[in-house]
Amino acid sequence: MLSDTNNKRAQFSTKIGVIATAVGSAVGLGNIWRFPYEAGSNGGGAFMLCYIFFIFLLGVPLICAEFIVGRSTRSNEIKAFEKLAPGKKWFLNGYIGVLASILILSFYSVVAGWTLEFFIAAVTGRMPSDMSELHDFFSEFISGNWRPLVWTVGFLLLNYLVVSRGVQKGIERLSNCLMPAMTLLLIAFCVNSLFLPGASEGVGFLFSPDFSKIDSHSLLSAMGQAFFSLSIGLGGMLTYASYFPDEVRLGRCATTTAVLDTFVAILAGVIIFPAVFTYGISPQSGPTLVFETLPAIFMNLPGGAIWAALFFFLLFMASITSTISMSEISIAYFEEEKKLCRKKATALTIGIAIVLGAVCALSFGPLSNIRFFGMTVFELFDYVSSNVCLPVGGMVTSVFVGWVIDRKIIDRQLNIRTNSLPWVKLLIFNLRYIAPAAIALIFLNSLGII
Ligand code: TRP
């Protein structure tokens, strides 16, 4: 018999802590760095609409699905699938999650390292205020031989320090107070951007969709971005939910997380694109877009270095609450399945990420010649994890919850005692038919198979 409560496992202590932590995992570089660059590369408005559509059509149901699997089993991802479907092969999905989460952790830490470099540059007054100097400053930095490496490793070590102290203490305290501060700062910058000379062009780019720019690749990217941003598909939300207390209402928590996460992504878009057009940066600059644009905004404000320092510090904090959740996926696995102590499990995860992260960090400079399908190692990890692993993982999870696990477990997790409510029926219908079919269609279509 599965037991819903296992006293030996750590649990989050308060309901607000649960929401703050789920939001802390969701809100991160995905919203502020990845969303604007993906939107910029895929035509702006139409991409954003597709992204929002996927957040609510697929994202919310999939968060619920991961929550159900995680909380009903109170286990790491692989054990969770094993417990719910003993003797079957579903647990293999857990392995994809563990592997892909380490891949994401590696390239994500490179970008998180950039935030640290910018923070220090702002604090020490090294950040130039002239546009072309800013451009040179950034390109020299990312193509360097050692600075990106040092920051990537430094970031991962900081992550180690927080994570090895355990779930409750480390994570909850951090996310509770920082996310609101971050949101307030974003709103202030948003207002500022709306007064820039390129505001109407930027807002137009983001809010007037041109669907001729959407093809199967951009649809896949919008879906991948929705999954990445919500931390779903690899069991990030599943692992967190395994620490949730029983009273937390999963449906409500999933919706709140999705709404807040989308809000932050849109804010980031409204901050970035007016500035992109004001300062003549190409929206299609890719992963470097935001790091070229944001300093330009700050350094043109009175007290620019202070704004820049504050912002990059909070962005670093938002990144660390997300990397904590990524690391937790494999740590829970190493701890519970491989019987390592928490410190060793954390050290192993972070150690692998340091090796892979080092390669990613140098792939803008000394290792930029190593390419697979025309992509650098950084781009490859980014592309494969978001556009292959997350959709595949999401599809398997939706089929699993929709078709395989017992309805009673779902009802119990969603706190339903009597006959199913309409939204639960809709959720199951979605997980059974809509989500798997939509994901498969978009995925195969972009591969050119159908
Ligand atoms: N959602 C985070 C962001 O937007 C990234 C993230 C955290 C993630 N945990 C994850 C992505 C687990 C995939 C899986 O920055």
Coordinates of C-alpha atoms and ligand atoms in Angstrom, one line a residue:
M1 CA 0.0 0.0 0.0
L2 CA 1.2 3.5 -0.8
S3 CA 1.2 5.7 2.2
D4 CA 0.4 9.3 1.6
T5 CA 2.5 10.4 4.5
N6 CA 6.0 9.4 5.2
N7 CA 7.3 11.1 8.3
K8 CA 10.9 10.6 7.5
R9 CA 10.8 12.8 4.4
A10 CA 11.2 16.5 4.8
Q11 CA 8.1 18.6 4.0
F12 CA 7.5 22.3 3.4
S13 CA 6.0 23.9 6.4
T14 CA 3.5 26.5 5.2
K15 CA 1.0 26.7 2.3
I16 CA 2.4 30.1 1.3
G17 CA 5.8 28.6 1.4
V18 CA 4.6 26.0 -1.1
I19 CA 3.3 28.5 -3.6
A20 CA 6.3 30.7 -3.1
T21 CA 8.6 27.8 -3.8
A22 CA 6.7 26.6 -6.9
V23 CA 6.8 30.1 -8.2
G24 CA 10.4 30.4 -7.2
S25 CA 11.2 27.3 -9.3
A26 CA 9.1 28.5 -12.2
V27 CA 10.3 32.2 -12.3
G28 CA 13.9 32.5 -13.4
L29 CA 16.1 33.0 -16.3
G30 CA 13.5 31.2 -18.4
N31 CA 11.2 34.2 -18.0
I32 CA 13.7 37.0 -18.1
W33 CA 16.4 35.7 -20.4
R34 CA 15.0 32.9 -22.4
F35 CA 11.5 34.2 -23.1
P36 CA 12.6 37.5 -24.7
Y37 CA 15.3 35.9 -26.8
E38 CA 13.0 33.1 -28.1
A39 CA 10.2 35.7 -28.7
G40 CA 12.7 37.9 -30.5
S41 CA 13.9 35.1 -32.7
N42 CA 10.5 33.7 -33.5
G43 CA 8.6 36.8 -34.6
G44 CA 7.4 38.5 -31.4
G45 CA 3.7 38.8 -30.9
A46 CA 2.6 35.6 -32.6
F47 CA 5.1 33.6 -30.6
M48 CA 3.9 35.2 -27.4
L49 CA 0.3 34.3 -28.1
C50 CA 1.2 30.7 -28.8
Y51 CA 3.3 30.6 -25.7
I52 CA 0.4 31.8 -23.5
F53 CA -1.9 29.4 -25.2
F54 CA 0.4 26.5 -24.4
I55 CA 0.9 27.6 -20.8
F56 CA -2.8 27.3 -20.2
L57 CA -3.7 24.4 -22.6
L58 CA -0.8 22.2 -21.7
G59 CA 1.1 23.8 -18.9
V60 CA -1.4 24.0 -16.1
P61 CA -2.7 20.4 -16.7
L62 CA 0.8 19.1 -16.7
I63 CA 1.8 20.9 -13.5
C64 CA -1.3 19.2 -12.0
A65 CA -0.2 15.9 -13.4
E66 CA 3.3 16.2 -11.9
F67 CA 1.9 17.4 -8.6
I68 CA -0.3 14.3 -8.4
V69 CA 2.5 11.9 -9.2
G70 CA 4.9 13.6 -6.8
R71 CA 2.6 14.1 -3.8
S72 CA 0.9 10.7 -4.0
T73 CA 4.2 8.9 -3.9
R74 CA 6.4 11.3 -1.9
S75 CA 9.4 10.0 -3.8
N76 CA 12.0 10.9 -6.3
E77 CA 10.9 10.9 -9.9
I78 CA 12.0 7.4 -10.8
K79 CA 10.6 5.8 -7.6
A80 CA 7.4 7.7 -8.1
F81 CA 6.7 6.1 -11.5
E82 CA 7.8 2.7 -10.1
K83 CA 5.4 3.0 -7.1
L84 CA 2.4 3.9 -9.2
A85 CA 3.1 1.4 -12.0
P86 CA 5.1 -1.4 -10.4
G87 CA 6.9 -3.7 -12.8
K88 CA 6.3 -1.4 -15.8
K89 CA 8.7 0.6 -17.8
W90 CA 7.2 4.1 -16.9
F91 CA 10.1 4.7 -14.6
L92 CA 12.3 5.2 -17.6
N93 CA 10.7 8.6 -18.0
G94 CA 12.3 9.4 -14.6
Y95 CA 15.8 8.7 -16.0
I96 CA 15.2 11.1 -18.9
G97 CA 14.2 13.7 -16.2
V98 CA 17.3 13.1 -14.1
L99 CA 19.6 13.3 -17.1
A100 CA 18.0 16.3 -18.8
S101 CA 17.8 18.3 -15.6
I102 CA 21.5 18.0 -15.2
L103 CA 21.9 19.2 -18.8
I104 CA 19.7 22.2 -18.1
L105 CA 21.5 22.9 -14.9
S106 CA 24.8 23.1 -16.8
F107 CA 23.9 25.7 -19.4
Y108 CA 21.6 27.6 -17.1
S109 CA 24.4 28.1 -14.7
V110 CA 26.5 29.7 -17.4
V111 CA 23.8 32.4 -17.9
A112 CA 23.4 32.7 -14.1
G113 CA 27.1 33.2 -14.0
W114 CA 26.7 36.1 -16.4
T115 CA 24.3 37.7 -14.0
L116 CA 27.0 37.5 -11.3
E117 CA 29.6 39.1 -13.6
F118 CA 27.2 41.9 -14.4
F119 CA 26.3 42.4 -10.7
I120 CA 30.0 42.7 -9.8
A121 CA 30.7 45.0 -12.8
A122 CA 27.9 47.3 -11.7
V123 CA 29.0 47.3 -8.1
T124 CA 32.6 48.0 -8.9
G125 CA 31.8 50.6 -11.5
R126 CA 33.2 48.7 -14.4
M127 CA 30.0 48.7 -16.4
P128 CA 30.3 51.1 -19.3
S129 CA 27.4 53.4 -20.2
D130 CA 28.1 53.9 -23.8
M131 CA 26.2 51.4 -26.2
S132 CA 29.1 50.3 -28.2
E133 CA 31.4 49.9 -25.2
L134 CA 28.7 47.9 -23.5
H135 CA 28.6 45.6 -26.5
D136 CA 32.3 45.1 -26.5
F137 CA 32.3 44.6 -22.7
F138 CA 29.8 41.8 -23.0
S139 CA 31.3 40.1 -26.1
E140 CA 34.8 40.2 -24.6
F141 CA 33.5 38.7 -21.4
I142 CA 31.5 35.8 -22.9
S143 CA 34.2 34.9 -25.3
G144 CA 37.0 35.0 -22.7
N145 CA 39.0 32.0 -21.6
W146 CA 38.4 32.0 -17.9
R147 CA 35.9 34.6 -16.5
P148 CA 32.8 32.8 -17.8
L149 CA 34.2 29.6 -16.5
V150 CA 34.9 31.0 -13.0
W151 CA 31.4 32.4 -12.7
T152 CA 29.7 29.2 -13.9
V153 CA 31.7 27.2 -11.4
G154 CA 31.2 29.9 -8.7
F155 CA 27.4 29.9 -9.3
L156 CA 27.2 26.1 -9.1
L157 CA 29.2 26.1 -5.8
L158 CA 26.8 28.7 -4.3
N159 CA 24.0 26.4 -5.5
Y160 CA 25.7 23.6 -3.7
L161 CA 25.9 25.5 -0.4
V162 CA 22.2 26.3 -0.5
V163 CA 21.0 22.9 -1.6
S164 CA 23.1 20.7 0.7
R165 CA 21.5 22.4 3.7
G166 CA 18.2 20.6 2.9
V167 CA 14.8 21.4 1.4
Q168 CA 13.0 23.3 4.0
K169 CA 15.6 25.7 5.3
G170 CA 17.5 26.5 2.2
I171 CA 14.7 26.9 -0.3
E172 CA 11.7 28.2 1.5
R173 CA 13.4 31.1 3.2
L174 CA 15.0 32.4 0.0
S175 CA 12.0 32.3 -2.2
N176 CA 9.6 33.8 0.3
C177 CA 11.0 37.2 0.4
L178 CA 12.8 37.7 -2.9
M179 CA 10.1 37.0 -5.5
P180 CA 7.9 40.0 -4.5
A181 CA 10.9 42.3 -4.5
M182 CA 11.8 41.1 -8.0
T183 CA 8.3 41.6 -9.3
L184 CA 8.2 45.2 -8.0
L185 CA 11.5 46.0 -9.6
L186 CA 10.3 44.5 -12.9
I187 CA 7.1 46.6 -12.8
A188 CA 9.2 49.8 -12.2
F189 CA 11.5 49.0 -15.2
C190 CA 8.5 48.2 -17.3
V191 CA 7.1 51.7 -16.7
N192 CA 10.5 53.1 -17.6
S193 CA 10.6 51.2 -20.8
L194 CA 7.2 52.4 -21.9
F195 CA 8.7 55.9 -21.9
L196 CA 11.6 55.1 -24.2
P197 CA 11.6 56.5 -27.7
G198 CA 11.2 52.9 -29.2
A199 CA 8.3 52.0 -26.9
S200 CA 5.6 51.9 -29.5
E201 CA 7.7 49.8 -31.9
G202 CA 8.7 47.5 -29.1
V203 CA 5.2 47.1 -27.7
G204 CA 3.9 46.6 -31.3
F205 CA 6.5 43.9 -31.9
L206 CA 5.2 42.0 -28.8
F207 CA 1.5 42.6 -28.9
S208 CA 0.6 42.7 -32.6
P209 CA 0.9 39.1 -33.8
D210 CA 2.0 38.4 -37.3
F211 CA 1.1 34.7 -37.7
S212 CA 2.9 34.4 -41.0
K213 CA 6.0 34.3 -38.9
I214 CA 4.9 31.1 -37.1
D215 CA 5.9 27.7 -38.5
S216 CA 6.2 24.3 -37.0
H217 CA 9.7 25.2 -35.5
S218 CA 8.4 28.3 -33.8
L219 CA 5.4 26.4 -32.5
L220 CA 7.7 23.8 -31.0
S221 CA 9.9 26.5 -29.5
A222 CA 6.8 28.2 -28.0
M223 CA 5.7 24.9 -26.4
G224 CA 9.3 24.1 -25.2
Q225 CA 9.5 27.6 -23.7
A226 CA 6.1 27.1 -21.9
F227 CA 7.4 23.9 -20.4
F228 CA 10.8 25.3 -19.6
S229 CA 9.3 28.3 -17.9
L230 CA 6.9 26.3 -15.8
S231 CA 9.7 23.7 -14.8
I232 CA 7.6 20.8 -16.2
G233 CA 8.4 17.8 -18.4
L234 CA 11.4 16.7 -16.4
G235 CA 9.8 16.2 -13.0
G236 CA 10.8 19.5 -11.4
M237 CA 7.3 20.1 -10.2
L238 CA 6.9 16.4 -9.5
T239 CA 9.9 16.4 -7.2
Y240 CA 8.8 19.6 -5.4
A241 CA 5.3 18.2 -4.9
S242 CA 6.8 15.2 -3.1
Y243 CA 7.5 17.6 -0.3
F244 CA 4.1 19.3 -0.2
P245 CA 1.9 18.8 2.8
D246 CA -1.5 17.1 2.2
E247 CA -3.6 20.2 2.7
V248 CA -2.2 22.1 -0.3
R249 CA -4.7 22.4 -3.1
L250 CA -2.9 21.3 -6.1
G251 CA -5.2 22.8 -8.8
R252 CA -5.1 26.2 -7.2
C253 CA -1.3 26.1 -6.7
A254 CA -0.8 25.0 -10.4
T255 CA -2.9 27.9 -11.7
T256 CA -1.3 30.5 -9.4
T257 CA 2.1 29.4 -10.4
A258 CA 1.3 29.5 -14.1
V259 CA -0.4 33.0 -13.9
L260 CA 2.5 34.6 -12.0
D261 CA 5.1 33.0 -14.2
T262 CA 3.4 34.2 -17.4
F263 CA 3.0 37.7 -15.8
V264 CA 6.7 37.9 -15.2
A265 CA 7.6 36.7 -18.7
I266 CA 5.3 39.3 -20.2
L267 CA 6.8 42.0 -18.0
A268 CA 10.3 41.0 -19.2
G269 CA 9.1 41.3 -22.8
V270 CA 7.7 44.8 -22.1
I271 CA 11.0 45.8 -20.5
I272 CA 13.2 44.4 -23.3
F273 CA 11.6 45.1 -26.6
P274 CA 11.1 48.9 -26.3
A275 CA 14.8 49.1 -25.4
V276 CA 15.8 46.7 -28.2
F277 CA 14.2 49.1 -30.7
T278 CA 15.4 52.3 -28.9
Y279 CA 19.1 51.2 -28.9
G280 CA 19.1 49.5 -32.3
I281 CA 19.8 45.9 -31.1
S282 CA 18.6 43.1 -33.3
P283 CA 15.6 41.2 -31.7
Q284 CA 17.1 38.1 -33.2
S285 CA 20.4 38.3 -31.3
G286 CA 19.6 35.0 -29.5
P287 CA 20.9 34.1 -26.0
T288 CA 22.9 37.3 -25.7
L289 CA 19.9 39.6 -26.4
V290 CA 18.9 40.4 -22.9
F291 CA 22.4 40.9 -21.6
E292 CA 23.0 43.4 -24.4
T293 CA 19.8 45.2 -23.8
L294 CA 19.3 45.4 -20.0
P295 CA 22.6 47.2 -19.2
A296 CA 21.8 49.7 -21.9
I297 CA 18.5 50.4 -20.1
F298 CA 20.1 50.8 -16.7
M299 CA 23.1 52.8 -17.7
N300 CA 20.9 55.4 -19.3
L301 CA 19.0 55.9 -16.1
P302 CA 20.1 58.3 -13.4
G303 CA 21.9 56.2 -10.8
G304 CA 22.3 53.5 -13.5
A305 CA 24.9 51.3 -11.7
I306 CA 22.7 51.0 -8.6
W307 CA 19.7 49.9 -10.7
A308 CA 21.9 47.4 -12.6
A309 CA 23.4 46.0 -9.4
L310 CA 19.9 45.6 -7.8
F311 CA 18.5 44.0 -10.8
F312 CA 21.3 41.6 -11.5
F313 CA 21.3 40.6 -7.8
L314 CA 17.6 39.8 -7.9
L315 CA 18.0 38.0 -11.2
F316 CA 20.8 35.9 -9.7
M317 CA 18.5 35.1 -6.8
A318 CA 15.6 34.1 -9.2
S319 CA 18.1 31.9 -11.0
I320 CA 19.2 30.2 -7.9
T321 CA 15.7 29.3 -6.7
S322 CA 15.3 27.7 -10.2
T323 CA 18.6 25.8 -10.1
I324 CA 17.8 24.6 -6.7
S325 CA 14.7 22.9 -8.1
M326 CA 16.6 21.5 -11.1
S327 CA 19.3 20.1 -8.8
E328 CA 16.7 18.6 -6.5
I329 CA 15.5 16.2 -9.3
S330 CA 18.8 14.3 -9.4
I331 CA 19.7 14.8 -5.7
A332 CA 16.4 13.2 -4.6
Y333 CA 17.3 10.3 -7.0
F334 CA 20.9 9.8 -5.8
E335 CA 19.9 10.1 -2.2
E336 CA 17.0 7.7 -2.2
E337 CA 17.9 5.2 -4.9
K338 CA 21.7 5.2 -4.7
K339 CA 21.6 5.7 -0.9
L340 CA 24.1 8.6 -0.9
C341 CA 23.9 11.1 2.0
R342 CA 22.4 14.5 1.0
K343 CA 25.8 16.1 0.9
K344 CA 27.3 13.4 -1.4
A345 CA 24.2 13.4 -3.6
T346 CA 24.4 17.1 -4.0
A347 CA 28.2 17.0 -4.6
L348 CA 27.7 14.4 -7.4
T349 CA 25.0 16.4 -9.1
I350 CA 26.9 19.7 -8.9
G351 CA 30.1 17.9 -9.9
I352 CA 28.6 16.6 -13.2
A353 CA 27.1 20.0 -13.8
I354 CA 30.5 21.7 -13.3
V355 CA 32.1 19.6 -15.9
L356 CA 29.3 20.0 -18.5
G357 CA 28.8 23.7 -17.5
A358 CA 32.5 24.4 -18.1
V359 CA 32.2 23.2 -21.7
C360 CA 29.0 25.3 -22.1
A361 CA 30.7 28.4 -20.6
L362 CA 33.6 28.2 -23.0
S363 CA 31.4 27.5 -26.0
F364 CA 31.0 31.3 -26.7
G365 CA 34.8 31.6 -27.0
P366 CA 37.6 29.0 -27.1
L367 CA 35.2 26.1 -27.8
S368 CA 33.0 27.9 -30.2
N369 CA 34.3 25.7 -33.0
I370 CA 32.9 22.5 -31.5
R371 CA 29.6 22.2 -33.2
F372 CA 26.8 19.6 -33.6
F373 CA 24.3 20.2 -36.3
G374 CA 25.6 23.7 -36.5
M375 CA 25.0 24.4 -32.8
T376 CA 27.6 25.1 -30.1
V377 CA 27.5 22.8 -27.1
F378 CA 25.6 25.5 -25.2
E379 CA 23.0 25.9 -27.9
L380 CA 22.8 22.1 -28.3
F381 CA 22.0 21.6 -24.6
D382 CA 19.5 24.4 -24.7
Y383 CA 17.8 23.2 -27.8
V384 CA 17.7 19.5 -27.0
S385 CA 16.5 19.9 -23.4
S386 CA 13.7 22.3 -24.2
N387 CA 12.6 21.1 -27.6
V388 CA 13.1 17.4 -27.2
C389 CA 13.3 16.2 -23.5
L390 CA 10.7 18.5 -22.1
P391 CA 8.0 17.8 -24.6
V392 CA 8.7 14.0 -24.6
G393 CA 8.8 14.0 -20.8
G394 CA 5.6 16.0 -20.6
M395 CA 3.8 13.7 -23.1
V396 CA 4.7 10.6 -21.1
T397 CA 3.6 12.2 -17.9
S398 CA 0.3 13.2 -19.3
V399 CA -0.4 9.8 -20.7
F400 CA 0.7 8.2 -17.4
V401 CA -1.7 10.3 -15.3
G402 CA -4.5 10.2 -17.8
W403 CA -4.5 6.5 -18.6
V404 CA -2.4 4.5 -16.1
I405 CA -2.8 5.6 -12.6
D406 CA -5.8 4.9 -10.5
R407 CA -8.6 7.5 -10.6
K408 CA -8.9 7.3 -6.8
I409 CA -5.3 8.5 -6.4
I410 CA -6.0 11.5 -8.6
D411 CA -9.2 12.3 -6.8
R412 CA -7.6 12.1 -3.4
Q413 CA -4.7 14.3 -4.5
L414 CA -7.0 16.9 -5.9
N415 CA -9.0 16.8 -2.6
I416 CA -12.2 15.5 -4.2
R417 CA -14.3 13.4 -2.0
T418 CA -17.5 13.1 -4.0
N419 CA -18.1 12.6 -7.7
S420 CA -15.6 14.3 -9.9
L421 CA -16.0 18.0 -10.4
P422 CA -16.3 19.4 -14.0
W423 CA -12.7 20.8 -13.9
V424 CA -11.3 17.5 -12.9
K425 CA -13.1 15.8 -15.7
L426 CA -11.7 18.4 -18.1
L427 CA -8.3 17.9 -16.7
I428 CA -8.4 14.2 -17.2
F429 CA -9.8 14.6 -20.7
N430 CA -7.0 16.9 -21.5
L431 CA -4.3 14.6 -20.0
R432 CA -5.7 11.6 -21.9
Y433 CA -6.3 13.1 -25.3
I434 CA -5.5 16.7 -25.9
A435 CA -2.0 17.1 -24.3
P436 CA -0.5 13.9 -25.8
A437 CA -2.0 14.5 -29.2
A438 CA -1.0 18.2 -29.3
I439 CA 2.6 17.5 -28.1
A440 CA 3.1 14.6 -30.5
L441 CA 1.7 16.6 -33.4
I442 CA 3.9 19.6 -32.9
F443 CA 6.9 17.6 -32.1
L444 CA 6.7 15.2 -35.1
N445 CA 5.7 18.1 -37.4
S446 CA 8.7 20.1 -36.6
L447 CA 10.9 17.1 -37.2
G448 CA 9.3 16.9 -40.6
I449 CA 7.8 13.4 -39.9
I450 CA 4.2 14.4 -40.4
Ligands
TRP1 N1 11.4 27.3 -14.8 C1 12.7 27.8 -14.6 C2 12.9 29.1 -15.3 O1 12.0 29.6 -16.0 C3 13.8 26.8 -15.1 C4 13.6 25.5 -14.4 C5 13.6 25.3 -13.1 C6 13.3 24.2 -15.0 N2 13.4 23.9 -12.8 C7 13.3 23.3 -13.9 C8 13.2 23.8 -16.3 C9 13.0 21.9 -14.2 C10 12.9 22.5 -16.5 C11 12.8 21.5 -15.5 O2 14.0 29.7 -15.3

